[in-house]
Tab-separated table of C-alpha atoms and ligand atoms in Angstrom:
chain	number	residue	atom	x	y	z
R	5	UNK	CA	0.000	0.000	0.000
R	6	UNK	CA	1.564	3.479	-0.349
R	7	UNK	CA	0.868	6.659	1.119
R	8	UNK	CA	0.963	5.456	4.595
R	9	UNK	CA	3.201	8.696	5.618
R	10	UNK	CA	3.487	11.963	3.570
R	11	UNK	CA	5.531	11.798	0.597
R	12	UNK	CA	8.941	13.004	0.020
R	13	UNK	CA	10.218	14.584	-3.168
R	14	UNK	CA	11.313	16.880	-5.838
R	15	UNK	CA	8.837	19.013	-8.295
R	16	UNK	CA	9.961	21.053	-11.680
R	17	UNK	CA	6.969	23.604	-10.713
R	18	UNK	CA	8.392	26.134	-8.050
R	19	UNK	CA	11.659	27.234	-9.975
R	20	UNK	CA	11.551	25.645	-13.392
R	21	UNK	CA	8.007	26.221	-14.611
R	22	UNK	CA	7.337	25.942	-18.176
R	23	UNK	CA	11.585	25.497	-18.677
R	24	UNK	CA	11.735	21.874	-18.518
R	25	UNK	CA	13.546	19.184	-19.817
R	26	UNK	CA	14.935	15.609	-19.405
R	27	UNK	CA	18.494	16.686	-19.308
R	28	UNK	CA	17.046	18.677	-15.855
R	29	UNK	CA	15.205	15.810	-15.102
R	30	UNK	CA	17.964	13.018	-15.663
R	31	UNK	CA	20.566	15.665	-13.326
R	32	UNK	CA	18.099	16.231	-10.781
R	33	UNK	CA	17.844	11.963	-9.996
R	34	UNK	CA	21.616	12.126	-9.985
R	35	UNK	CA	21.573	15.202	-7.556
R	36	UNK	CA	19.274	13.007	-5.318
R	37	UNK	CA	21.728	10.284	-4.830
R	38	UNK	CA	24.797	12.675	-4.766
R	39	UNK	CA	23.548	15.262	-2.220
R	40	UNK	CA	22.291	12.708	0.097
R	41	UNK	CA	18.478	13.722	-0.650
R	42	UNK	CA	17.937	10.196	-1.135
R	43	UNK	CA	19.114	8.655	1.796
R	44	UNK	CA	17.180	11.260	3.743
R	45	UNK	CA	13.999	9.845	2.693
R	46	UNK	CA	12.903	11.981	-0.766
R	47	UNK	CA	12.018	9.583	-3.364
R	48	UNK	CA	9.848	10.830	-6.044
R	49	UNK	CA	10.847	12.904	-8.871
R	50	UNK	CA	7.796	14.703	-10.111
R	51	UNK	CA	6.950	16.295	-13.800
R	52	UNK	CA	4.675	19.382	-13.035
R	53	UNK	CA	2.287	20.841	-15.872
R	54	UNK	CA	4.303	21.729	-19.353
R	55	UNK	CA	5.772	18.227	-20.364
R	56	UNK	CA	3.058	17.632	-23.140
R	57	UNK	CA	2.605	18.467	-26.555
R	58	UNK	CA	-0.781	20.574	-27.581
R	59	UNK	CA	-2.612	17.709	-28.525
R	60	UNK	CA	-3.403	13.909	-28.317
R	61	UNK	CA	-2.564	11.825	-30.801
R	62	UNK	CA	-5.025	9.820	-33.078
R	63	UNK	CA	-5.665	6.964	-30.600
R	64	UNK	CA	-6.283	9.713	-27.788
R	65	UNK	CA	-2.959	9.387	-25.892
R	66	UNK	CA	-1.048	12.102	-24.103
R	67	UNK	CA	2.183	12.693	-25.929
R	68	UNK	CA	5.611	14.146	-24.643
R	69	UNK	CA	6.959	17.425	-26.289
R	70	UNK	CA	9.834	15.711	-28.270
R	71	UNK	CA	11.648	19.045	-27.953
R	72	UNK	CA	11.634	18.656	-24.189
R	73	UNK	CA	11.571	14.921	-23.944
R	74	UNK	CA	13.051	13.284	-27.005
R	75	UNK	CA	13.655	10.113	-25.440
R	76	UNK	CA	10.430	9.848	-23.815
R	77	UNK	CA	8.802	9.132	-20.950
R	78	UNK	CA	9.819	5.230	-20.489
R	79	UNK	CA	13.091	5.864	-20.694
R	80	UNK	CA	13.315	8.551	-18.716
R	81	UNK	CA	11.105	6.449	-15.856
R	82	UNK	CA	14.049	3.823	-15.994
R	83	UNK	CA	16.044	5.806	-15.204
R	84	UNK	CA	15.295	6.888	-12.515
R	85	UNK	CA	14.021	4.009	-11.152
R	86	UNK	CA	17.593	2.568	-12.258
R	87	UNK	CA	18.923	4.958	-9.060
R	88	UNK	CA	16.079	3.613	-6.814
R	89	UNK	CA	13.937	6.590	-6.877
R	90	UNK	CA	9.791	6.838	-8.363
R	91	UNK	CA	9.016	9.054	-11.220
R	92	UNK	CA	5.753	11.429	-10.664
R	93	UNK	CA	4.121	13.288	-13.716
R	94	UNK	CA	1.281	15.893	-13.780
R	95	UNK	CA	-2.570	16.234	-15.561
R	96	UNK	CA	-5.421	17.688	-14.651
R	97	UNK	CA	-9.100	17.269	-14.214
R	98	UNK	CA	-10.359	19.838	-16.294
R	99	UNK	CA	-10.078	19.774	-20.263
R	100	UNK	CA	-6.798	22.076	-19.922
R	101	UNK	CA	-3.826	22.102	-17.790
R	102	UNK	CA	-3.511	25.152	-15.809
R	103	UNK	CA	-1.062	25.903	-18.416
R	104	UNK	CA	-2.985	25.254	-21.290
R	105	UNK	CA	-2.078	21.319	-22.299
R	106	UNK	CA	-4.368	18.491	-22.607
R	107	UNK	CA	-6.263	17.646	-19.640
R	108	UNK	CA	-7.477	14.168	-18.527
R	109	UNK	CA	-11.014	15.091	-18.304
R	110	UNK	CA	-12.950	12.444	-20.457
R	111	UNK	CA	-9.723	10.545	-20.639
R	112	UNK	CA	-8.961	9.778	-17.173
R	113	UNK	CA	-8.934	5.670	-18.018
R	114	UNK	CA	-6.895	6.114	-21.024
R	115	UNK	CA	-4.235	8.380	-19.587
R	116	UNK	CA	-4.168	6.238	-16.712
R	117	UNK	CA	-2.859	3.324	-18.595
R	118	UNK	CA	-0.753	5.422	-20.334
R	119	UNK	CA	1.225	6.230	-17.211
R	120	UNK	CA	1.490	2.857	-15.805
R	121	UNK	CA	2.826	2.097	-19.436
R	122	UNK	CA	5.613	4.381	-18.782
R	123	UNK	CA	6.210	3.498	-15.284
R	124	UNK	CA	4.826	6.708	-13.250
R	125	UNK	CA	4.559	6.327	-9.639
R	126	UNK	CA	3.040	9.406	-8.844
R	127	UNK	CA	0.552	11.571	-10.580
R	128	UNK	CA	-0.468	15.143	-9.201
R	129	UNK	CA	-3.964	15.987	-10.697
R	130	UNK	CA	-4.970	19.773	-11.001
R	131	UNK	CA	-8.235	21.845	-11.240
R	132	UNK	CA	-8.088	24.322	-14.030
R	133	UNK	CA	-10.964	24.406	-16.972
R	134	UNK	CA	-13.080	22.153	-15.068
R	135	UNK	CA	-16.462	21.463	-17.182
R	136	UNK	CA	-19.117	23.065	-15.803
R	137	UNK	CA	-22.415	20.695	-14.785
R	138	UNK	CA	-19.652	17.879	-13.498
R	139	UNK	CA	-18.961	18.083	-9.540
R	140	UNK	CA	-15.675	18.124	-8.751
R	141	UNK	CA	-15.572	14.947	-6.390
R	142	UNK	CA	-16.824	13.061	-9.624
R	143	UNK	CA	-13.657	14.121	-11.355
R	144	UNK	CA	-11.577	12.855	-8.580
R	145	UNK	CA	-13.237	9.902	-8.190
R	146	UNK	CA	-12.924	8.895	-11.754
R	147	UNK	CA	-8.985	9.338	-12.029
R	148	UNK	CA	-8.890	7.576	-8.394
R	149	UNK	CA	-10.664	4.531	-9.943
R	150	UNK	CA	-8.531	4.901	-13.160
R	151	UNK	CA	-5.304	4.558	-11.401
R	152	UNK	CA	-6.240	1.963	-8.358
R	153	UNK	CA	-7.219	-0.295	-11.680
R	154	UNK	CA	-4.221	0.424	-14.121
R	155	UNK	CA	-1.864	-2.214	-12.634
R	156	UNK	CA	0.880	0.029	-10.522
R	157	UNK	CA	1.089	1.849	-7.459
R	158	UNK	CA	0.040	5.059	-8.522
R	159	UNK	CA	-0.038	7.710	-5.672
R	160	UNK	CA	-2.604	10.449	-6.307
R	161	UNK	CA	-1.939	13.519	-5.505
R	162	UNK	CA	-5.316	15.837	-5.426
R	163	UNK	CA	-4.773	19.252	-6.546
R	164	UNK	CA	-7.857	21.617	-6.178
R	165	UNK	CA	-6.620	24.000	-3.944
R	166	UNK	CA	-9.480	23.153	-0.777
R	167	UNK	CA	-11.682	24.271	-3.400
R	168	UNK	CA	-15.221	22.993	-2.809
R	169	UNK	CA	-15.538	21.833	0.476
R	170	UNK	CA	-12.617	19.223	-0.654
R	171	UNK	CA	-11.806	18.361	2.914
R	172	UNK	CA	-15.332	16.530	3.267
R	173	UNK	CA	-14.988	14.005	-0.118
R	174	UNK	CA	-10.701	13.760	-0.494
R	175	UNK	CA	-10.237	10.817	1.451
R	176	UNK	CA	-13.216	9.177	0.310
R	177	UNK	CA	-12.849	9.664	-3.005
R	178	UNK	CA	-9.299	8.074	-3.323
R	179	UNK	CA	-6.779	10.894	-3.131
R	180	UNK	CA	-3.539	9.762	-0.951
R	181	UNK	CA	-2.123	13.733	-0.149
R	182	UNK	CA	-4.848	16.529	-1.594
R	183	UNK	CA	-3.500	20.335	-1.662
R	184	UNK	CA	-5.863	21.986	1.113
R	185	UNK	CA	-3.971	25.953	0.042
R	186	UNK	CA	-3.500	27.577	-3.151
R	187	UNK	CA	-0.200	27.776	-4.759
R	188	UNK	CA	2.483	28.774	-2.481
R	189	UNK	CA	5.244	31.952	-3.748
R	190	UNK	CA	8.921	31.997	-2.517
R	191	UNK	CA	8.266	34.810	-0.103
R	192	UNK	CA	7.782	34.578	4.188
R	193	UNK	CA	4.222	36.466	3.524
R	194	UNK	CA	2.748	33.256	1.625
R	195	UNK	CA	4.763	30.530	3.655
R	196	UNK	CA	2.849	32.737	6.388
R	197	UNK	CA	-0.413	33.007	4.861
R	198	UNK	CA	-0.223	28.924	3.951
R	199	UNK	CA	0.341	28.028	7.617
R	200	UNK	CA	-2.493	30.259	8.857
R	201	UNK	CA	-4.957	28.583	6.880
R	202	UNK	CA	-4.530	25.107	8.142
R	203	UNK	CA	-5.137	25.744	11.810
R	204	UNK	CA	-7.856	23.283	13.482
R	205	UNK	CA	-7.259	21.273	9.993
R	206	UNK	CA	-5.765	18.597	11.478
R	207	UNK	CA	-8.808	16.394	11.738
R	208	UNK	CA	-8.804	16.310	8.051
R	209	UNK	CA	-5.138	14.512	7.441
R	210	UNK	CA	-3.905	11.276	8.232
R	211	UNK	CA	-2.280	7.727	6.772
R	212	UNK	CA	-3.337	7.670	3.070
R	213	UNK	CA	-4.348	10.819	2.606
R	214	UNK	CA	-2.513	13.820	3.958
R	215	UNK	CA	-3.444	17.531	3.746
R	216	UNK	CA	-0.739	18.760	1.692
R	217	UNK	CA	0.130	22.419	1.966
R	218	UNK	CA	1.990	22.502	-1.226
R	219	UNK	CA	5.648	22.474	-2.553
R	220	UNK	CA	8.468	23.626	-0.467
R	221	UNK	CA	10.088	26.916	-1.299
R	222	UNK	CA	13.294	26.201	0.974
R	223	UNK	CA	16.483	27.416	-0.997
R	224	UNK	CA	14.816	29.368	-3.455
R	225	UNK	CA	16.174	32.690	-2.316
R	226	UNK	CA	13.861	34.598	-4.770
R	227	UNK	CA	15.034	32.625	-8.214
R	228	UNK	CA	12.612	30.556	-10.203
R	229	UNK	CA	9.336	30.302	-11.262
R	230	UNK	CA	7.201	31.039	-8.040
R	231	UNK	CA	9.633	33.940	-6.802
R	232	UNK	CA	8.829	36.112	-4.757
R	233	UNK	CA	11.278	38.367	-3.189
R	234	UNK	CA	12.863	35.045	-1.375
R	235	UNK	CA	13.431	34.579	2.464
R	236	UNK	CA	16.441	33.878	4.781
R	237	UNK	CA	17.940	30.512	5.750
R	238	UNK	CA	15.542	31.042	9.239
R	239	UNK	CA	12.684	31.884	7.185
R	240	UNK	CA	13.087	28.443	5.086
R	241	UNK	CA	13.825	27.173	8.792
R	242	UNK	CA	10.715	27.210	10.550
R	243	UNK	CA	8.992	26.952	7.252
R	244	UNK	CA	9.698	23.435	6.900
R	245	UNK	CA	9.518	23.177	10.456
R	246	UNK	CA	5.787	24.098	10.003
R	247	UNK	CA	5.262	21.768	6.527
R	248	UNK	CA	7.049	18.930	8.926
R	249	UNK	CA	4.924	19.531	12.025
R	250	UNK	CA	1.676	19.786	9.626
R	251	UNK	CA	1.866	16.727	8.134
R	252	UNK	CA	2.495	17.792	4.654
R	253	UNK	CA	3.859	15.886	1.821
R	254	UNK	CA	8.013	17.409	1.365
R	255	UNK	CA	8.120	18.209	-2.198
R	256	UNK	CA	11.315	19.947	-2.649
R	257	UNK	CA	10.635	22.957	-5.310
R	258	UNK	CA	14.093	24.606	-5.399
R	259	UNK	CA	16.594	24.143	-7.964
R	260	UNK	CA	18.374	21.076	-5.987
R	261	UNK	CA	21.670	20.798	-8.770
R	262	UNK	CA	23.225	23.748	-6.986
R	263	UNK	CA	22.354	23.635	-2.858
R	264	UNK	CA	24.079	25.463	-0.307
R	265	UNK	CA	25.494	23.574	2.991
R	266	UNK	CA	21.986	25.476	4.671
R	267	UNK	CA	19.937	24.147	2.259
R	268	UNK	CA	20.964	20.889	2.543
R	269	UNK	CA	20.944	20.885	6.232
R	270	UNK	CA	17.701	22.036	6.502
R	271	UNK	CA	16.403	19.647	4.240
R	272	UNK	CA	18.068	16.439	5.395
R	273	UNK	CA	17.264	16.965	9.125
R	274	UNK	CA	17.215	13.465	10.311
R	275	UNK	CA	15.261	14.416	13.626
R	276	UNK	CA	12.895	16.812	11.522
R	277	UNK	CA	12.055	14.316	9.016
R	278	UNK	CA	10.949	11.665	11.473
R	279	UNK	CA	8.568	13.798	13.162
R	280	UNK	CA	6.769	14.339	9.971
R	281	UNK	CA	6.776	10.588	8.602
R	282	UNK	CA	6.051	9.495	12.048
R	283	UNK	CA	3.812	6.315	10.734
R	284	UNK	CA	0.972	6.938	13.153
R	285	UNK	CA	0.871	10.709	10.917
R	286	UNK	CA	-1.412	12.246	13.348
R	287	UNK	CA	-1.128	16.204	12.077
R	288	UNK	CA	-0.303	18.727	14.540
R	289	UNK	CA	-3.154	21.026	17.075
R	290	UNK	CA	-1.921	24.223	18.005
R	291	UNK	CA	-2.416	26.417	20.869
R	292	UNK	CA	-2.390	30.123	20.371
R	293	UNK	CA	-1.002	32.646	22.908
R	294	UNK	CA	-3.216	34.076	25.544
R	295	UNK	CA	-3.235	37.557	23.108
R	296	UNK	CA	-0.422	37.524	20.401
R	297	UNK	CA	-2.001	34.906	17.215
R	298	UNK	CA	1.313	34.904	15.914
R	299	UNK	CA	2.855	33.021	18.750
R	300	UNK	CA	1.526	29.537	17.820
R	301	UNK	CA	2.829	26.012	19.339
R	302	UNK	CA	2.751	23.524	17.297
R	303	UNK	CA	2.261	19.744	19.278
R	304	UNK	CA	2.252	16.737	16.886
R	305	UNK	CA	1.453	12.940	19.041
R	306	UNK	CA	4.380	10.500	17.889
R	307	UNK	CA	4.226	6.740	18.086
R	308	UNK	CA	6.589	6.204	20.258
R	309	UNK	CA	5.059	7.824	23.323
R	310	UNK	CA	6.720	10.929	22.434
R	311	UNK	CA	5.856	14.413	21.416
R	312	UNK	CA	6.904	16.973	18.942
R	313	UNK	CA	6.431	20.636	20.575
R	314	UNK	CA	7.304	23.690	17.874
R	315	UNK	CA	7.810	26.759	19.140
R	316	UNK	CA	6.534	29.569	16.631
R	317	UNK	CA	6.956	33.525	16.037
R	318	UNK	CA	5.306	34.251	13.008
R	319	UNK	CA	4.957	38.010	13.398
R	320	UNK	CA	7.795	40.644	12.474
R	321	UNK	CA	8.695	41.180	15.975
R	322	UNK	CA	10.215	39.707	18.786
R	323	UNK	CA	8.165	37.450	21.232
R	324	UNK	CA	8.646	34.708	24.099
R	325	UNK	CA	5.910	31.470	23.444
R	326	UNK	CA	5.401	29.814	26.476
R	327	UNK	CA	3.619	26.217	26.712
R	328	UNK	CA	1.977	24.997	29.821
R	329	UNK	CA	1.990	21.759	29.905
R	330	UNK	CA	-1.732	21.627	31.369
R	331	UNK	CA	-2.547	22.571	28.180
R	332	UNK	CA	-1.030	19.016	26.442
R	333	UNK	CA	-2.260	16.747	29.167
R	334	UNK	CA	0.488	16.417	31.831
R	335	UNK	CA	-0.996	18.190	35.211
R	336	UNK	CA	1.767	19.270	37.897
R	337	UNK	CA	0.487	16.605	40.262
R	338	UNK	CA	1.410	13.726	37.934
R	339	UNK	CA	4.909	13.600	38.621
R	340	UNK	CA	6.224	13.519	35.500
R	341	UNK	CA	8.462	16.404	33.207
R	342	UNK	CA	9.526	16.417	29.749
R	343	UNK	CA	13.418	15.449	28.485
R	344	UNK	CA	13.303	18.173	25.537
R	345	UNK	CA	15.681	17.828	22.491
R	346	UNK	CA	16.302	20.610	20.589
R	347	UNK	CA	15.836	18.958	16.932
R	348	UNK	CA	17.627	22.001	14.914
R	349	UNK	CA	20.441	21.813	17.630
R	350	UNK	CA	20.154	17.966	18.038
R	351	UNK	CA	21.109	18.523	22.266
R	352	UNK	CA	19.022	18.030	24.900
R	353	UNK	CA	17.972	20.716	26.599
R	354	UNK	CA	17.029	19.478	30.132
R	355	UNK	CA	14.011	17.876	31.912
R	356	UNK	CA	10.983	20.504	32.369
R	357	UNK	CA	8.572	20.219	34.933
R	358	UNK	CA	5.397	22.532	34.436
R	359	UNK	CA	6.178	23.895	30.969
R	360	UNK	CA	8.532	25.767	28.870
R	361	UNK	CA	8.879	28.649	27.351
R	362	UNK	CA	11.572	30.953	24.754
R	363	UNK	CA	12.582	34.169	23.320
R	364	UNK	CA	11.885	34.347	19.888
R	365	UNK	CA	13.489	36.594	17.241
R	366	UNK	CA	10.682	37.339	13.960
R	367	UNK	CA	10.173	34.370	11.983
R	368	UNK	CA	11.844	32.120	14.084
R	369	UNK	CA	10.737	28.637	15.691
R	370	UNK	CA	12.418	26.203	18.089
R	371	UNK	CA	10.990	22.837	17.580
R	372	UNK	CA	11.629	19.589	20.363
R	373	UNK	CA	11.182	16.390	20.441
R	374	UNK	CA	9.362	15.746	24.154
R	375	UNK	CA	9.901	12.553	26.396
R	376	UNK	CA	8.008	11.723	29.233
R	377	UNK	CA	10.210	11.280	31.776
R	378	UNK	CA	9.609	10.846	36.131
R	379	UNK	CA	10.335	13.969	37.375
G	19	GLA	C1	-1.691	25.051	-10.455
G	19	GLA	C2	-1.120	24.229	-9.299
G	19	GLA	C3	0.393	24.425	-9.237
G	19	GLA	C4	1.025	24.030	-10.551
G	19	GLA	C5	0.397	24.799	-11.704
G	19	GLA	C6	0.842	24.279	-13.061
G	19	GLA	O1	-1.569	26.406	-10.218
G	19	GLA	O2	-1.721	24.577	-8.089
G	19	GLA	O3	0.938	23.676	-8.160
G	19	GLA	O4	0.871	22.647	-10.745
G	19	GLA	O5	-1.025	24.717	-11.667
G	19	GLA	O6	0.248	24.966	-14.122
């Protein structure tokens, strides 16, 4: 079965847009296995929209643009299954792409087999030019029952933005992650905005089929396709801290060929990336300060008894975020503290008895990983 715990990858969307190749393609498996994404966790190398020619050909099939992808889609799938990795590609409900290509609407069977022909392991499904008179859970439903019936492990990946009530019929309907935000920008005002709009979500995510908050933007610094003005290394910081902590699929959107040493730290935190694939994937409640909404705690439930607690200043100004412990379940009288480790710092910290609290500069977090311990 897959999509037991949010998946982990790499999409052409965020910096390469419409620019894509396989050369990019082919260099950014290689840059998996050479940078250590791989061994991290990250896995699937997704196609976003732009990888098609204009039109089907006579028999109805999605073609490649040879100009992009002259070997074609097969070979470039063995590929990079030949370095262990799964190959993701890109359509759309409606009877366009976002972008303007062939959509699968009215062809959702037929494209289906098409992918498993070429060995896809992944395929993201958008929204745009949507018939009218069709609900959109039909449309989902249909490319669900397409793929769970086209011989492979296909893991869908719902795209309508949260868009009609989407949280109610996702899971249902066969979707293993399904985008609950619209599109995300490189810039700390939409990584902001993004996180925001997920609070008291939680209920909807969980094994199989994850809220996903869309791509990462970590290491853009303002360059690509989604730019927007960039953000610092903290900024990217506590923004995956947030995508880890929520549950949401890591889908690496930066240009991952050239990565600093604080990009790749920040991607490849061991510690970070086990809170988020923590196989019991219960998403993250937050408690809000007694008066400040930007000072948000984030605590995630792990399966080994333990707890994630994040720690988070989302407003442009300096601010301490305390957590009482009360407020998680551990009263005073239980005689019990928490062993925090600091997961950016990978120390421990100390054993707290009634709570904790920190100084926090703008856009900052401190995230832990919480035992139980007598105290
Ligand atoms: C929509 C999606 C994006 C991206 C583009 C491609 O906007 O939300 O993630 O796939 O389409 O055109």
């Amino acid at each position: 079965m897959i999509g037991k715990t949010p998946p982990m990858g790499w999409n052409t969307w965020n910096t390469f847009g419409w620019n894509i190749d396989e050369r990019l393609v082919r260099e950014a498996a290689d840059a998996f296995v050479d940078t250590g994404l791989k061994e991290a966790g990250y896995e699937y190398i997704v196609i976003d929209d732009c990888w098609a020619r204009k039109e089907r050909d006579q028999s109805g099939r999605l073609v490649p643009d040879e100009n992009k992808f002259p070997g074609g889609m097969k070979a470039l799938a063995d590929y990079i299954h030949s370095k262990g990795l799964k190959f993701g590609i890109y359509s759309c409900a409606g009877v366009q792409t976002c972008a303007g290509y062939p959509g699968s609407f009215e062809h959702e069977f037929i494209d289906a087999e098409t992918f498993a022909s070429w060995g896809v392991d992944y395929l993201k499904y958008d929204y745009c030019y949507k018939p009218d008179g069709v609900p959109g859970h039909i449309l989902y439903k249909r490319m669900a029952m397409a793929l769970r019936n086209c011989g492979r492990d296909i893991l869908f990946s719902a795209c309508n933005w949260g868009n009609d009530e989407a949280e109610k019929w996702m899971r249902a309907s066969g979707a293993h992650i399904w985008r609950s935000t619209g599109d995300i920008q490189d810039s700390w005002a939409s990584i902001k905005q993004l996180a925001l709009s997920q609070l008291n979500k939680e209920c909807y995510s969980g094994p199989y089929c994850y809220n996903d908050v869309d791509m990462l933007v970590v290491g853009m610094y303002g360059k690509g396709n989604v730019a927007h003005g960039g953000c610092t290394d903290e900024e990217y910081r506590t923004h995956f801290s947030l995508w880890c902590l929520m549950d949401s699929p890591l889908m690496i959107g930066c240009d991952i060929r050239n990565m600093n040493q604080a990009m790749k730290e920040i991607l490849t935190n061991k510690e970070m990336i086990e809170i988020n694939q923590d196989p019991e994937g219960r998403q993250a409640y937050t408690i809000k300060h007694w008066n400040d909404p930007d000072l948000l705690i984030y605590v995630k439930l792990l399966s080994d008894g333990s707890y994630a607690f994040g720690f988070f200043n989302m407003s442009d100004k300096e601010g301490e975020a305390a957590l009482h412990f009360w407020d998680v379940g551990l009263p005073a009288s239980a005689g019990y503290g928490f062993l925090l480790r600091d997961v950016w710092q990978h120390e421990d910290i100390g054993v707290f008895k009634e709570g904790y609290k920190c100084r926090l500069k703008p856009h900052a977090c401190r995230v832990f990983r919480a035992r139980l311990v007598k105290a």
